[in-house]
GROMACS .gro file of C-alpha atoms in nm:
model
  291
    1UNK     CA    1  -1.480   1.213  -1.068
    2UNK     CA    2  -1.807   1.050  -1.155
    3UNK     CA    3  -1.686   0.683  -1.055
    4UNK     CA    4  -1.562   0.832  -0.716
    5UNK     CA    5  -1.726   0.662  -0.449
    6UNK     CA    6  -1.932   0.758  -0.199
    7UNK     CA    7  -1.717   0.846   0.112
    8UNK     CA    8  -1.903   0.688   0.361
    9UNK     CA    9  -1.917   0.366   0.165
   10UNK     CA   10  -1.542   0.337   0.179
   11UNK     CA   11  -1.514   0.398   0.530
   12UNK     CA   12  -1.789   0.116   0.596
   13UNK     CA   13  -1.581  -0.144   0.341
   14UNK     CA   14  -1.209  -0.032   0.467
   15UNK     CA   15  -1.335  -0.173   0.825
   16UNK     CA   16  -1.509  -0.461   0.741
   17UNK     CA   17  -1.218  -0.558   0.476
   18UNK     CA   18  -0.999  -0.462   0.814
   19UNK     CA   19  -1.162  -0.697   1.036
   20UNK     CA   20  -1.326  -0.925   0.800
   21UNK     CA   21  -1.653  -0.927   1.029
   22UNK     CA   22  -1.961  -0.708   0.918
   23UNK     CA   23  -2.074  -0.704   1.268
   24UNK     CA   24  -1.725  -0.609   1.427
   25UNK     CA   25  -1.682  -0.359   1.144
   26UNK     CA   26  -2.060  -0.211   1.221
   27UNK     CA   27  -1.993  -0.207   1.646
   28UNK     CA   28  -1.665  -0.030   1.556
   29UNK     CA   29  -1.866   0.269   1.326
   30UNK     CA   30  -2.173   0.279   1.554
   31UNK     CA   31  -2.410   0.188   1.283
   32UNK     CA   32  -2.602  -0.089   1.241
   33UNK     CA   33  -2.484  -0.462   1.006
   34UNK     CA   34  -2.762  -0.382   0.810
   35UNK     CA   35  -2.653  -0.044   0.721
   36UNK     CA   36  -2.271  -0.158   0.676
   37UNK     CA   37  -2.349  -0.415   0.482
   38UNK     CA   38  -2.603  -0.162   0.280
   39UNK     CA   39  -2.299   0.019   0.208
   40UNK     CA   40  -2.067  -0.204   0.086
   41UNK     CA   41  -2.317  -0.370  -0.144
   42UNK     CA   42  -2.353  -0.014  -0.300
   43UNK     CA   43  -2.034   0.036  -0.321
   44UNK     CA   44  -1.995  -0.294  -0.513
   45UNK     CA   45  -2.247  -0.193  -0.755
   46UNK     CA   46  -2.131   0.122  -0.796
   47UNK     CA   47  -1.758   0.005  -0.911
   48UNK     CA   48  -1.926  -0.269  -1.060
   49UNK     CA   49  -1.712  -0.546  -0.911
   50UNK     CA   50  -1.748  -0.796  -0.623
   51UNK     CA   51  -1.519  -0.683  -0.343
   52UNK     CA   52  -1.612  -1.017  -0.099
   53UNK     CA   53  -1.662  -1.347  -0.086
   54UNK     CA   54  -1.950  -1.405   0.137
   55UNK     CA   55  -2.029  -1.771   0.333
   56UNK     CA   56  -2.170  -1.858   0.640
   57UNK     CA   57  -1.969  -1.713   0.929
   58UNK     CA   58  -1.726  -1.666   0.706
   59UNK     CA   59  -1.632  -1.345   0.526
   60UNK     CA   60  -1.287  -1.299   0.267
   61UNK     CA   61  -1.182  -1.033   0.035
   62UNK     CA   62  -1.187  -1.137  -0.371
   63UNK     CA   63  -0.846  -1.034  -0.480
   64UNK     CA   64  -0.978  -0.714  -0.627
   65UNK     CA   65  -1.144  -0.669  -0.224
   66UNK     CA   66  -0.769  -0.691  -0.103
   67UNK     CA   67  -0.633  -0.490  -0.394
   68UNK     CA   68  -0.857  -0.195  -0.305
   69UNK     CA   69  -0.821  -0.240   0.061
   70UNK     CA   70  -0.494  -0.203   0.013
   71UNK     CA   71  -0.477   0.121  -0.155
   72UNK     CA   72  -0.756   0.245   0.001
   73UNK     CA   73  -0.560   0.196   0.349
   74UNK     CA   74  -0.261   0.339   0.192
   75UNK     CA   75  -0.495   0.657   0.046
   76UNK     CA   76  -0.624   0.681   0.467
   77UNK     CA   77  -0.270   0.691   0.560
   78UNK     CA   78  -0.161   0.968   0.389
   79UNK     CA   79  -0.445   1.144   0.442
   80UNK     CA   80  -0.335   1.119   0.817
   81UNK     CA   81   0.013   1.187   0.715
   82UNK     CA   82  -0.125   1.527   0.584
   83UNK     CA   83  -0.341   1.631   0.808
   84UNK     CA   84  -0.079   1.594   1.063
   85UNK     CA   85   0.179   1.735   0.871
   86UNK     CA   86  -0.062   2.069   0.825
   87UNK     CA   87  -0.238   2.117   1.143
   88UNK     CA   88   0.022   1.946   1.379
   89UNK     CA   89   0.070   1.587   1.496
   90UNK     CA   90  -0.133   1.662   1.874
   91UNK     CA   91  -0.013   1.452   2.136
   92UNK     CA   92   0.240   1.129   2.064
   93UNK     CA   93   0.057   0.790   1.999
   94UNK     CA   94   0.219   0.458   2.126
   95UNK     CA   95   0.151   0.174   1.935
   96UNK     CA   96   0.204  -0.193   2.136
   97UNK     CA   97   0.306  -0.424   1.851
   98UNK     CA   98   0.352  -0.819   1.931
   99UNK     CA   99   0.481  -1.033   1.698
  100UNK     CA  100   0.694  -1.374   1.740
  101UNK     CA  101   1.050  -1.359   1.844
  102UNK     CA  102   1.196  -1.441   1.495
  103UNK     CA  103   0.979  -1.262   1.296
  104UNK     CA  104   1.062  -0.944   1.543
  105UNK     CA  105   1.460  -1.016   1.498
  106UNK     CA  106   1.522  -1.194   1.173
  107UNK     CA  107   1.256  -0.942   0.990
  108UNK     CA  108   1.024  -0.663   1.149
  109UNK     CA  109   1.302  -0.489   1.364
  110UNK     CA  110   1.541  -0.409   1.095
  111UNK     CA  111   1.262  -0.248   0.880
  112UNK     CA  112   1.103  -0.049   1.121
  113UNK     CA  113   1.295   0.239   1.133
  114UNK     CA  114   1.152   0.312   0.816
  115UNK     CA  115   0.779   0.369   0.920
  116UNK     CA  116   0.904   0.566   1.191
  117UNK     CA  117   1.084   0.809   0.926
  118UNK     CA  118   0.762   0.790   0.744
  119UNK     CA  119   0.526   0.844   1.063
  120UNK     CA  120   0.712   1.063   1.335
  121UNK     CA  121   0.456   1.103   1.537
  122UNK     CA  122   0.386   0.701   1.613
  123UNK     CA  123   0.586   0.550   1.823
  124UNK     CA  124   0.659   0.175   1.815
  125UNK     CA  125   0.689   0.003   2.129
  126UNK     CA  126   0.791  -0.401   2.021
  127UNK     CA  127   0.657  -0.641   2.244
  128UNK     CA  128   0.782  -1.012   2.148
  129UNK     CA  129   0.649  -1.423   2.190
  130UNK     CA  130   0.746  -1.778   2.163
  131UNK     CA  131   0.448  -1.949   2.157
  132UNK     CA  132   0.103  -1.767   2.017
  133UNK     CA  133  -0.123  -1.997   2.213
  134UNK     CA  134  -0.002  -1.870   2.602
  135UNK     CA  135  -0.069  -1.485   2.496
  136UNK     CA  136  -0.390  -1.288   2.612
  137UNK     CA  137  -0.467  -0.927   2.383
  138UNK     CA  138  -0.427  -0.722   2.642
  139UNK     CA  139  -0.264  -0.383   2.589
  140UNK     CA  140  -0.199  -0.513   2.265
  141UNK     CA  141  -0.283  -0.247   1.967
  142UNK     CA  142  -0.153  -0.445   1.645
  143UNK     CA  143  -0.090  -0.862   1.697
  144UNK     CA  144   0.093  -1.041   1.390
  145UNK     CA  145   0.130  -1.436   1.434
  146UNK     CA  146   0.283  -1.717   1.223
  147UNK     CA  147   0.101  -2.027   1.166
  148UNK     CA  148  -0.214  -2.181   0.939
  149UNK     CA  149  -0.485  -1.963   1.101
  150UNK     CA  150  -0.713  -2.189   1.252
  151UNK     CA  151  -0.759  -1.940   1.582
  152UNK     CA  152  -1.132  -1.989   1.663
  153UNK     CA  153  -1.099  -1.682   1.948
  154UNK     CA  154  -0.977  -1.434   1.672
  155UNK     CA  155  -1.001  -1.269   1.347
  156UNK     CA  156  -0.683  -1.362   1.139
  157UNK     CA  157  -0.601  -1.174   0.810
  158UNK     CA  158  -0.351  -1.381   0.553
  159UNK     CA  159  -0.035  -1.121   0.474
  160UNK     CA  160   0.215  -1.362   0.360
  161UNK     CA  161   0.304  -1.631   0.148
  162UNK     CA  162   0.584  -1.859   0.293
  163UNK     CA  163   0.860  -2.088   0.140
  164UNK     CA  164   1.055  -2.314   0.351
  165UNK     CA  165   1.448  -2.377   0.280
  166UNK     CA  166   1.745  -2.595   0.444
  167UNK     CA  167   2.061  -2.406   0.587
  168UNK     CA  168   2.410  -2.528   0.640
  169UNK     CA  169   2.720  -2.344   0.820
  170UNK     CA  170   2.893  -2.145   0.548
  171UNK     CA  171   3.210  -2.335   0.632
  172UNK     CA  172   3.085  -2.677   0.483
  173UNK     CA  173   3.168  -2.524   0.167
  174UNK     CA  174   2.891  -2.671   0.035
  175UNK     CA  175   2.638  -2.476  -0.208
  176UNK     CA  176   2.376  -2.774  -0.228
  177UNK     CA  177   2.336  -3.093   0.047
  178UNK     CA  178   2.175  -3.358  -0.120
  179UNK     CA  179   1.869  -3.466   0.028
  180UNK     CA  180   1.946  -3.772   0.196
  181UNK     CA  181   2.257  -3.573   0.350
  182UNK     CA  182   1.986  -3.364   0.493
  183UNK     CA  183   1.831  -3.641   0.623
  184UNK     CA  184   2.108  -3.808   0.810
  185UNK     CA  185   2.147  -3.436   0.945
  186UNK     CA  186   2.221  -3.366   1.231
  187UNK     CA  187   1.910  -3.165   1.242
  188UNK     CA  188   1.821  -2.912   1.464
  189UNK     CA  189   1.414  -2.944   1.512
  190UNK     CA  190   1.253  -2.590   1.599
  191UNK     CA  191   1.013  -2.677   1.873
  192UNK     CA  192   0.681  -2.608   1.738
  193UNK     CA  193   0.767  -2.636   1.379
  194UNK     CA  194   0.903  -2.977   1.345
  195UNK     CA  195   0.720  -2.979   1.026
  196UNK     CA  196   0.918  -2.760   0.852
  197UNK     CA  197   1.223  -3.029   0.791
  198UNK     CA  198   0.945  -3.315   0.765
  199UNK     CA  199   0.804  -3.124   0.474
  200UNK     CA  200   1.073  -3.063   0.305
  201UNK     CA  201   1.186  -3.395   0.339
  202UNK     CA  202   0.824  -3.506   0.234
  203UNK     CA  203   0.881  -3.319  -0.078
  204UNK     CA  204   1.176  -3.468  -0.181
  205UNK     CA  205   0.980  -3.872  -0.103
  206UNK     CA  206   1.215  -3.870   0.187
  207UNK     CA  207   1.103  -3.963   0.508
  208UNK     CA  208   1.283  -3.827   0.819
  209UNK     CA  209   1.569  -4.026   1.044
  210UNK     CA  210   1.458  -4.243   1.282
  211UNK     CA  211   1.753  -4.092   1.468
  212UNK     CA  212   1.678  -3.829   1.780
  213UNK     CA  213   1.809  -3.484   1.678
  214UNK     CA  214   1.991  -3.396   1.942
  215UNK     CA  215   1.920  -3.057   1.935
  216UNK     CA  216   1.556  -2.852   2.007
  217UNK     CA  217   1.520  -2.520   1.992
  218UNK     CA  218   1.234  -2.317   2.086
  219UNK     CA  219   1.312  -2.020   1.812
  220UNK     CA  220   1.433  -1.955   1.460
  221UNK     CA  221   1.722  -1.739   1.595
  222UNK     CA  222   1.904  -2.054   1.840
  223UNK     CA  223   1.876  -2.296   1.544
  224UNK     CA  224   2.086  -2.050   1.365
  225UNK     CA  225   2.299  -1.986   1.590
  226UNK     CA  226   2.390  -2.372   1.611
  227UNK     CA  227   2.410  -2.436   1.222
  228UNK     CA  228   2.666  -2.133   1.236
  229UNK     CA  229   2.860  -2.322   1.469
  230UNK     CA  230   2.867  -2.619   1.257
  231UNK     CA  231   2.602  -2.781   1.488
  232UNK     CA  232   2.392  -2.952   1.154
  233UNK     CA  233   2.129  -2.856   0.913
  234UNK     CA  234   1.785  -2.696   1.015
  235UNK     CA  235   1.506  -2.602   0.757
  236UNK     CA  236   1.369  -2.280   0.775
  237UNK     CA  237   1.174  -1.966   0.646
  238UNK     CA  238   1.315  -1.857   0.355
  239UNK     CA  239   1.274  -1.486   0.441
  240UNK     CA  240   1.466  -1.535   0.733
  241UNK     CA  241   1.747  -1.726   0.614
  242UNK     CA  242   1.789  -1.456   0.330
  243UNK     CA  243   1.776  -1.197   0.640
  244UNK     CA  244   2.051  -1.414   0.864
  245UNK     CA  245   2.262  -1.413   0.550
  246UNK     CA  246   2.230  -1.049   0.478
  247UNK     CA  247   2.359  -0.929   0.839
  248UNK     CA  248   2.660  -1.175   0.805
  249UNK     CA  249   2.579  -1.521   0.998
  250UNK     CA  250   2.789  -1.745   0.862
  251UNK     CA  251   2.517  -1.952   0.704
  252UNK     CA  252   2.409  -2.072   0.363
  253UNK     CA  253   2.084  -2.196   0.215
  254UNK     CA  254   2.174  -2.521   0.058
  255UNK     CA  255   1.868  -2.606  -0.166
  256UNK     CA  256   1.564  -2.500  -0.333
  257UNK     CA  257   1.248  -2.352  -0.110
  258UNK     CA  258   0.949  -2.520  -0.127
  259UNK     CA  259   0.603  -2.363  -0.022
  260UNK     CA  260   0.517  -2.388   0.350
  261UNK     CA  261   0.204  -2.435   0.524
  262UNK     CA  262   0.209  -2.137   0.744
  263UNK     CA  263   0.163  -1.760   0.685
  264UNK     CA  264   0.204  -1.466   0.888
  265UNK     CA  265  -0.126  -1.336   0.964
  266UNK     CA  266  -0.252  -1.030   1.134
  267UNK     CA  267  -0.485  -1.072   1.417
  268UNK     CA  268  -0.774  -0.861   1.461
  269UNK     CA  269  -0.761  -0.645   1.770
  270UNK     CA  270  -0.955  -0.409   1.919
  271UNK     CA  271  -0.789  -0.111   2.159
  272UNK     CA  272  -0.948   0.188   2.260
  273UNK     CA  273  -0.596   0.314   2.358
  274UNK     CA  274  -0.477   0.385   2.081
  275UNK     CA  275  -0.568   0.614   1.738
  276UNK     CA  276  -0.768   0.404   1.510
  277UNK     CA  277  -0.513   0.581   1.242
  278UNK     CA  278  -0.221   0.535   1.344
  279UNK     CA  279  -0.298   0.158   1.400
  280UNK     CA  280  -0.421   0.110   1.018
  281UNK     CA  281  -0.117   0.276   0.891
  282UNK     CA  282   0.093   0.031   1.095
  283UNK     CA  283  -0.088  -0.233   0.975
  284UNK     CA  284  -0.129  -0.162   0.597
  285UNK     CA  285   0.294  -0.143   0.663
  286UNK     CA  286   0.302  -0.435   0.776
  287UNK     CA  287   0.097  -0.593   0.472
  288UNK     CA  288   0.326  -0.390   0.263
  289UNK     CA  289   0.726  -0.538   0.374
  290UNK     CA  290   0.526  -0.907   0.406
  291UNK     CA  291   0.383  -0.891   0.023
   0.00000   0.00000   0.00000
């Protein structure tokens, strides 16, 4: 036990490595920056190891940071798992969760009834959006959004890596669509993420048709829906056409992925509605079924 840390030096780094702000971290403890950032510079020295990257108004975790956030959040959680398990689980908690549409349908939804097994005493109420720019964080306790993470009003943590990949109705027959198929289409453009079937067309040396699709969607889960029908091709996450295919749309992904620009990242919110715990175990889930 003499590496063990000292405990108050973990709490001080799992919150900054949380919100990725020293001074958000600090308001959030009721200490001072200096004496957060104290800590986690002792804590470094004591393991020996550089857990982040520091730059002007701008703060990341090395990979060994995110590594031992991870666990660390993980170690919290079922700490609070025990503790309620022991002494009782006190009144319910609610937990407002808002995430994009698809990501809520094509991903999050069918994998939450496992944290609730795992956390019976949080209860997940699923709030859902379109476009991540018309949203305010109002009752809002844990926000995840899709895109390259430029917010400037926000803290955004990286939790995914994403790969892009065309889709065909599984009654073509085909198992590959060469890529100037693709780009005679019919393509159905997902309104906000054009750039998806540009990409991949980009990464093939292909430019896109000068031809109008003529279909626009405003969500992952309509484009499907039309490609199903034998409405085209459309280019998509990978993790959700893998999803699509595993509850039976008649769909099939019809050449390699290629990485994508966007992630899903989780935005840093503060509510004092909810239990600080139960909203880091939801989140270090979250990190968990996006790794």
């Amino acid at each position: 036990m003499s590496k063990f840390p000292n405990l108050v030096w973990l709490r001080s780094f799992e919150c900054a490595a949380r919100h990725l702000s020293f001074t958000t971290a600090a308001n959030e403890l009721g200490i001072t920056q200096n004496a957060l950032s104290l800590h986690v510079r002792s804590l470094e020295a004591k393991l020996g190891c550089k857990l982040f990257n520091r730059a002007a108004r701008n703060l990341s975790l090395t990979e060994v940071g995110q590594a031992y956030a991870f666990s660390l959040r993980r170690s919290l959680g079922d700490i609070a798992l025990s503790t309620t398990s022991l002494f009782g689980a006190g009144s319910t908690q609610v937990l407002t969760v808002r995430a994009p549409i698809s990501t809520v349908v094509l991903w999050l939804a069918r994998r939450l009834p496992e944290f609730v097994q795992k956390h019976p005493g949080i209860k997940v109420k699923l709030v859902s959006n379109i476009w991540a720019e018309s949203i305010s964080h109002e009752d809002v306790d844990v926000e995840l959004r899709l895109g390259t993470g430029g917010w400037d009003d926000v803290v955004a943590k990286k939790i995914s890596t994403e790969r892009i990949v065309p889709i065909a109705a599984s009654s073509t027959g085909a198992r590959t669509a060469p890529i100037d198929v693709l780009r005679r289409g019919p393509m159905v453009q997902i309104l906000g993420y054009e750039d998806m079937s540009q990409q991949y067309l980009n990464a093939h040396d292909v430019d896109a048709s000068s031809e109008t699709s003529p279909y626009s969607v405003d969500t992952t889960i309509a484009a499907i829906e039309i490609v199903a029908a034998g409405g085209g091709y459309a280019v998509m996450l990978e993790r959700f056409a893998k999803t699509a295919i595993d509850i039976g749309q008649p769909i099939t992904i019809v050449g390699p992925s290629i990485p994508f620009t966007q992630s899903h990242y989780l935005i840093g919110v503060t509510s004092p509605k909810v239990n600080d715990t139960s909203k880091q175990l939801f989140e270090a889930w979250l990190e968990e079924i996006f790794a």
